[in-house]
Amino acid sequence: MIDWKRHFVATSIFTMTKISPEIEIKMPMEAVPPVSADVSFISDRFPKYKLGADSQILEETVEDNQGPSLKDVIEQEATNLSDQHKRISVRDLACKFDKNLAAAAKLSNEAKIREVASLEGHVLLKKLRDALEYLRVRFAGRNKEDVEKAISMVEALAVKLTQNEGELIQEKFEVKKLLNFLKQASEDAKKLVNQEKSFACAEIESARSVVLRIGEALEEQEQDSQASKPQDVDGLVEEVQEARRIKLLHQPSKVRAMEYELRALRDQIREKSIFSIKLQKELTMSKRDEENKSHPYMLHGSEALGSYLKVQPRSGEVPQVSKCSFQWYRLSSEGSWREVISGADKSIYAPDPFDVGRILQVDIVSNGKKLTLTTNPIQTASGLGSHVEALLRKSNTDFHVVISQMNGKDHSSRSTHSFNVGRMRIKLCRGWITKAREIYSPSMQLCGVRGDASNAAKALFWQARKGLSFVLTFESEKERNVAIMIARKYALDCNVVLAGPDDLV
């Protein structure tokens, strides 16, 4: 009877530990003390173990078709979040943190359940070891060795369970740490969302207030402009408003047509303004001609550079020119001011390049009576500007001249001299003999001849320095004017203004 009980107990132990699955005998309930009713199991089956090398107990792996664990999913989500943090918004970040926080809480609950299951496993192993100790006391011989072997296996299971419990505690610590981190990150993300939301609301309100102020200012400006606009501008304002409305309606073709019309109107107004100015000038010139016709004297000659003007009597009933006194004046093109031309006190005057665009007047005093003759604005010579620009590209220019006077006295020699105009100085010479060679200075003067000299349009007055002056006659009127213009340009580059005596510059 005792041998049968020993065989029955050993067979039951190997059946529970899956060591001998080929023998299945039901064990009576009174052979092993019952397990406490307050023990709950995390699964509905007992784990499977097998013996490895050196009688080491190994737990058989059970395939789980439920996919990756929750911890792996959380780690994968955290990695994706770290990779995409530059591409998601603050709100998406907060949602991610909330999801990961919920997952971490779920993982923490699962760890708690596993901790309870581990505790229940310790209780079960304790009860099983007590049962085996009870059987070892009662059995002897080979059955007792089997019971002791079962006890060693139970102890090994207890050690493995303790190891698993340590790993569970470490995993619980990591999960708790991750949970705290996700909680803090979620709170920070919510704060950041609220802060950005408040900033956005403030900016929206500020922009709205600015728009309102601009709208009020525009309405006020429009009311003021409408109140101050004359009646003849209302049509133009309506056209501009119509153009703006068409632009808002995205009709660029009609806007372009209106712009062309406005441009054509502006061109017409400009042409009419030019024509009006021209008519005014012609009217002024005709009035001056009528006034001059009423005088007993008249001006003979072309009112242009390169010519000369001469006062002549209209009839033989008036005193001759030799018995009259003269004074020439230079006026602005509008006639607003008048300047005395020093030395121009003869009946003949050749316009200077400085007179281009100006109006000339001459006062004639005869028998105690004074009368004034007025010219139209002096015109420049054709092609003179381009010729001067071409010569300015050279370092110096030579002109052939004849000395008519020297220091106010007639010059007896009529030989040809070279009048060289350079960038830094003016030189007058004949072959190797130099008459004058002076750099540009404030004491130098250069202008057209203002006396009653023959060929006045071809002659100029040059004061090289104080005490040395010349009256030079050029081969043509054009060369005389070109020489004056080039010399004045080079002198101006040296910060010197070349003009005639007592000229206002």
Tab-separated table of C-alpha atoms in Angstrom, residues 138-341:
chain	number	residue	atom	x	y	z
A	138	ARG	CA	6.592	10.162	4.433
A	139	PHE	CA	8.406	8.504	1.511
A	140	ALA	CA	11.649	6.552	1.542
A	141	GLY	CA	14.015	4.968	-0.955
A	142	ARG	CA	13.760	5.829	-4.598
A	143	ASN	CA	10.529	7.732	-4.185
A	144	LYS	CA	12.199	9.947	-1.625
A	145	GLU	CA	14.973	10.765	-4.133
A	146	ASP	CA	12.366	11.683	-6.709
A	147	VAL	CA	10.680	13.975	-4.205
A	148	GLU	CA	14.018	15.601	-3.329
A	149	LYS	CA	14.685	16.098	-7.023
A	150	ALA	CA	11.298	17.730	-7.385
A	151	ILE	CA	12.084	19.949	-4.382
A	152	SER	CA	15.364	21.071	-6.046
A	153	MET	CA	13.443	21.865	-9.202
A	154	VAL	CA	10.957	23.907	-7.201
A	155	GLU	CA	13.816	25.805	-5.543
A	156	ALA	CA	15.361	26.465	-8.968
A	157	LEU	CA	11.993	27.766	-10.105
A	158	ALA	CA	11.913	30.023	-7.045
A	159	VAL	CA	15.394	31.384	-7.897
A	160	LYS	CA	14.354	32.017	-11.515
A	161	LEU	CA	11.172	33.667	-10.314
A	162	THR	CA	13.264	35.907	-8.060
A	163	GLN	CA	15.474	36.853	-11.004
A	164	ASN	CA	12.417	37.609	-13.095
A	165	GLU	CA	11.081	39.668	-10.227
A	166	GLY	CA	14.339	41.696	-10.153
A	167	GLU	CA	14.077	42.289	-13.874
A	168	LEU	CA	10.456	43.263	-13.371
A	169	ILE	CA	11.445	45.780	-10.696
A	170	GLN	CA	14.100	47.282	-13.017
A	171	GLU	CA	11.610	47.409	-15.857
A	172	LYS	CA	9.064	48.995	-13.519
A	173	PHE	CA	11.642	51.654	-12.569
A	174	GLU	CA	12.355	52.388	-16.226
A	175	VAL	CA	8.649	52.551	-17.029
A	176	LYS	CA	8.070	54.892	-14.086
A	177	LYS	CA	10.962	57.080	-15.212
A	178	LEU	CA	9.583	57.153	-18.766
A	179	LEU	CA	6.129	57.924	-17.389
A	180	ASN	CA	7.429	60.894	-15.389
A	181	PHE	CA	9.374	62.162	-18.400
A	182	LEU	CA	6.319	61.914	-20.636
A	183	LYS	CA	4.171	63.631	-18.017
A	184	GLN	CA	6.633	66.524	-17.790
A	185	ALA	CA	6.956	66.706	-21.568
A	186	SER	CA	3.174	66.662	-21.956
A	187	GLU	CA	2.806	69.488	-19.446
A	188	ASP	CA	5.539	71.496	-21.193
A	189	ALA	CA	3.898	70.909	-24.556
A	190	LYS	CA	0.522	72.030	-23.205
A	191	LYS	CA	2.115	75.148	-21.717
A	192	LEU	CA	3.845	75.854	-25.030
A	193	VAL	CA	0.573	75.378	-26.917
A	194	ASN	CA	-1.232	77.735	-24.559
A	195	GLN	CA	1.589	80.287	-24.802
A	196	GLU	CA	1.664	80.180	-28.594
A	197	LYS	CA	-2.107	80.393	-28.656
A	198	SER	CA	-2.058	83.479	-26.427
A	199	PHE	CA	0.663	85.055	-28.592
A	200	ALA	CA	-1.310	84.317	-31.751
A	201	CYS	CA	-4.468	85.783	-30.236
A	202	ALA	CA	-2.573	88.904	-29.166
A	203	GLU	CA	-1.068	89.325	-32.647
A	204	ILE	CA	-4.461	88.820	-34.268
A	205	GLU	CA	-6.025	91.437	-32.005
A	206	SER	CA	-3.140	93.835	-32.671
A	207	ALA	CA	-3.422	93.331	-36.436
A	208	ARG	CA	-7.175	93.783	-36.244
A	209	SER	CA	-6.806	97.052	-34.345
A	210	VAL	CA	-4.178	98.268	-36.844
A	211	VAL	CA	-6.467	97.414	-39.749
A	212	LEU	CA	-9.324	99.254	-38.084
A	213	ARG	CA	-7.148	102.312	-37.483
A	214	ILE	CA	-5.899	102.263	-41.076
A	215	GLY	CA	-9.462	101.913	-42.333
A	216	GLU	CA	-10.606	104.847	-40.213
A	217	ALA	CA	-7.644	106.938	-41.362
A	218	LEU	CA	-8.351	106.080	-45.004
A	219	GLU	CA	-12.014	106.934	-44.613
A	220	GLU	CA	-11.145	110.219	-42.921
A	221	GLN	CA	-8.570	111.030	-45.604
A	222	GLU	CA	-11.037	110.170	-48.334
A	223	GLN	CA	-13.676	112.421	-46.767
A	224	ASP	CA	-11.186	115.285	-46.445
A	225	SER	CA	-9.955	114.833	-50.006
A	226	GLN	CA	-13.494	114.714	-51.355
A	227	ALA	CA	-14.369	117.905	-49.495
A	228	SER	CA	-11.301	119.732	-50.845
A	229	LYS	CA	-11.406	118.482	-54.447
A	230	PRO	CA	-12.478	120.934	-57.150
A	231	GLN	CA	-15.256	119.994	-59.513
A	232	ASP	CA	-13.006	119.560	-62.549
A	233	VAL	CA	-11.016	116.750	-60.816
A	234	ASP	CA	-14.045	114.626	-59.880
A	235	GLY	CA	-14.079	112.878	-63.259
A	236	LEU	CA	-10.418	111.883	-62.921
A	237	VAL	CA	-11.010	110.578	-59.378
A	238	GLU	CA	-13.884	108.437	-60.621
A	239	GLU	CA	-11.662	106.990	-63.328
A	240	VAL	CA	-8.949	106.152	-60.767
A	241	GLN	CA	-11.495	104.498	-58.475
A	242	GLU	CA	-12.862	102.532	-61.411
A	243	ALA	CA	-9.335	101.367	-62.247
A	244	ARG	CA	-8.793	100.240	-58.657
A	245	ARG	CA	-12.096	98.349	-58.670
A	246	ILE	CA	-11.192	96.630	-61.918
A	247	LYS	CA	-7.825	95.608	-60.462
A	248	LEU	CA	-9.611	94.102	-57.468
A	249	LEU	CA	-11.862	92.188	-59.841
A	250	HIS	CA	-8.744	90.710	-61.512
A	251	GLN	CA	-9.310	92.267	-64.943
A	252	PRO	CA	-5.791	93.327	-65.964
A	253	SER	CA	-6.700	93.845	-69.620
A	254	LYS	CA	-9.175	96.623	-68.882
A	255	VAL	CA	-6.781	98.210	-66.400
A	256	ARG	CA	-4.021	98.142	-69.014
A	257	ALA	CA	-6.313	99.812	-71.552
A	258	MET	CA	-7.159	102.562	-69.054
A	259	GLU	CA	-3.475	103.028	-68.266
A	260	TYR	CA	-2.756	103.447	-71.964
A	261	GLU	CA	-5.549	106.016	-72.194
A	262	LEU	CA	-4.194	107.932	-69.197
A	263	ARG	CA	-0.696	107.824	-70.674
A	264	ALA	CA	-2.015	109.164	-73.962
A	265	LEU	CA	-3.836	111.944	-72.098
A	266	ARG	CA	-0.635	112.852	-70.251
A	267	ASP	CA	1.280	112.950	-73.546
A	268	GLN	CA	-1.365	115.192	-75.047
A	269	ILE	CA	-1.230	117.514	-72.034
A	270	ARG	CA	2.567	117.603	-72.259
A	271	GLU	CA	2.455	118.396	-75.978
A	272	LYS	CA	-0.105	121.102	-75.400
A	273	SER	CA	2.016	122.561	-72.605
A	274	ILE	CA	5.067	122.641	-74.869
A	275	PHE	CA	3.030	124.159	-77.643
A	276	SER	CA	1.605	126.724	-75.206
A	277	ILE	CA	5.084	127.674	-73.996
A	278	LYS	CA	6.229	127.981	-77.588
A	279	LEU	CA	3.274	130.210	-78.414
A	280	GLN	CA	4.009	132.356	-75.372
A	281	LYS	CA	7.609	132.734	-76.470
A	282	GLU	CA	6.543	133.611	-80.006
A	283	LEU	CA	4.029	136.093	-78.627
A	284	THR	CA	6.712	137.670	-76.459
A	285	MET	CA	9.086	137.818	-79.420
A	286	SER	CA	6.428	139.430	-81.586
A	287	LYS	CA	5.707	141.986	-78.874
A	288	ARG	CA	9.406	142.792	-78.650
A	289	ASP	CA	9.633	143.098	-82.407
A	290	GLU	CA	6.672	145.471	-82.375
A	291	GLU	CA	8.275	147.512	-79.621
A	292	ASN	CA	11.603	147.616	-81.482
A	293	LYS	CA	9.816	148.707	-84.664
A	294	SER	CA	8.467	151.700	-82.843
A	295	HIS	CA	12.008	152.813	-81.950
A	296	PRO	CA	14.103	154.978	-84.282
A	297	TYR	CA	16.966	152.465	-84.004
A	298	MET	CA	17.074	148.758	-84.782
A	299	LEU	CA	19.335	145.725	-84.184
A	300	HIS	CA	20.910	144.212	-87.245
A	301	GLY	CA	22.301	140.678	-87.218
A	302	SER	CA	21.368	137.110	-86.237
A	303	GLU	CA	20.437	136.460	-82.623
A	304	ALA	CA	22.677	133.382	-82.421
A	305	LEU	CA	26.157	132.396	-81.304
A	306	GLY	CA	28.735	133.000	-84.033
A	307	SER	CA	27.163	136.228	-85.257
A	308	TYR	CA	27.185	139.816	-84.032
A	309	LEU	CA	24.528	142.456	-83.313
A	310	LYS	CA	24.857	146.031	-84.531
A	311	VAL	CA	22.730	149.060	-83.708
A	312	GLN	CA	21.611	150.955	-86.806
A	313	PRO	CA	19.261	153.943	-87.319
A	314	ARG	CA	15.999	153.312	-89.153
A	315	SER	CA	16.158	156.622	-91.013
A	316	GLY	CA	18.441	159.513	-91.615
A	317	GLU	CA	16.344	161.788	-89.437
A	318	VAL	CA	17.775	160.413	-86.200
A	319	PRO	CA	21.268	161.155	-84.882
A	320	GLN	CA	24.026	158.952	-86.192
A	321	VAL	CA	25.357	156.040	-84.118
A	322	SER	CA	28.660	157.808	-83.551
A	323	LYS	CA	26.815	160.527	-81.634
A	324	CYS	CA	25.078	158.053	-79.260
A	325	SER	CA	26.245	156.167	-76.197
A	326	PHE	CA	25.522	152.470	-75.644
A	327	GLN	CA	25.483	149.892	-72.828
A	328	TRP	CA	24.744	146.214	-73.329
A	329	TYR	CA	23.028	144.070	-70.681
A	330	ARG	CA	22.524	140.340	-70.181
A	331	LEU	CA	19.064	139.189	-68.994
A	332	SER	CA	17.805	135.815	-67.851
A	333	SER	CA	15.588	133.813	-70.215
A	334	GLU	CA	12.527	134.865	-68.172
A	335	GLY	CA	13.711	138.494	-67.998
A	336	SER	CA	13.609	138.523	-64.190
A	337	TRP	CA	17.042	140.117	-63.690
A	338	ARG	CA	19.576	142.159	-65.717
A	339	GLU	CA	23.393	142.159	-65.579
A	340	VAL	CA	25.734	144.795	-67.000
A	341	ILE	CA	28.228	143.449	-69.547
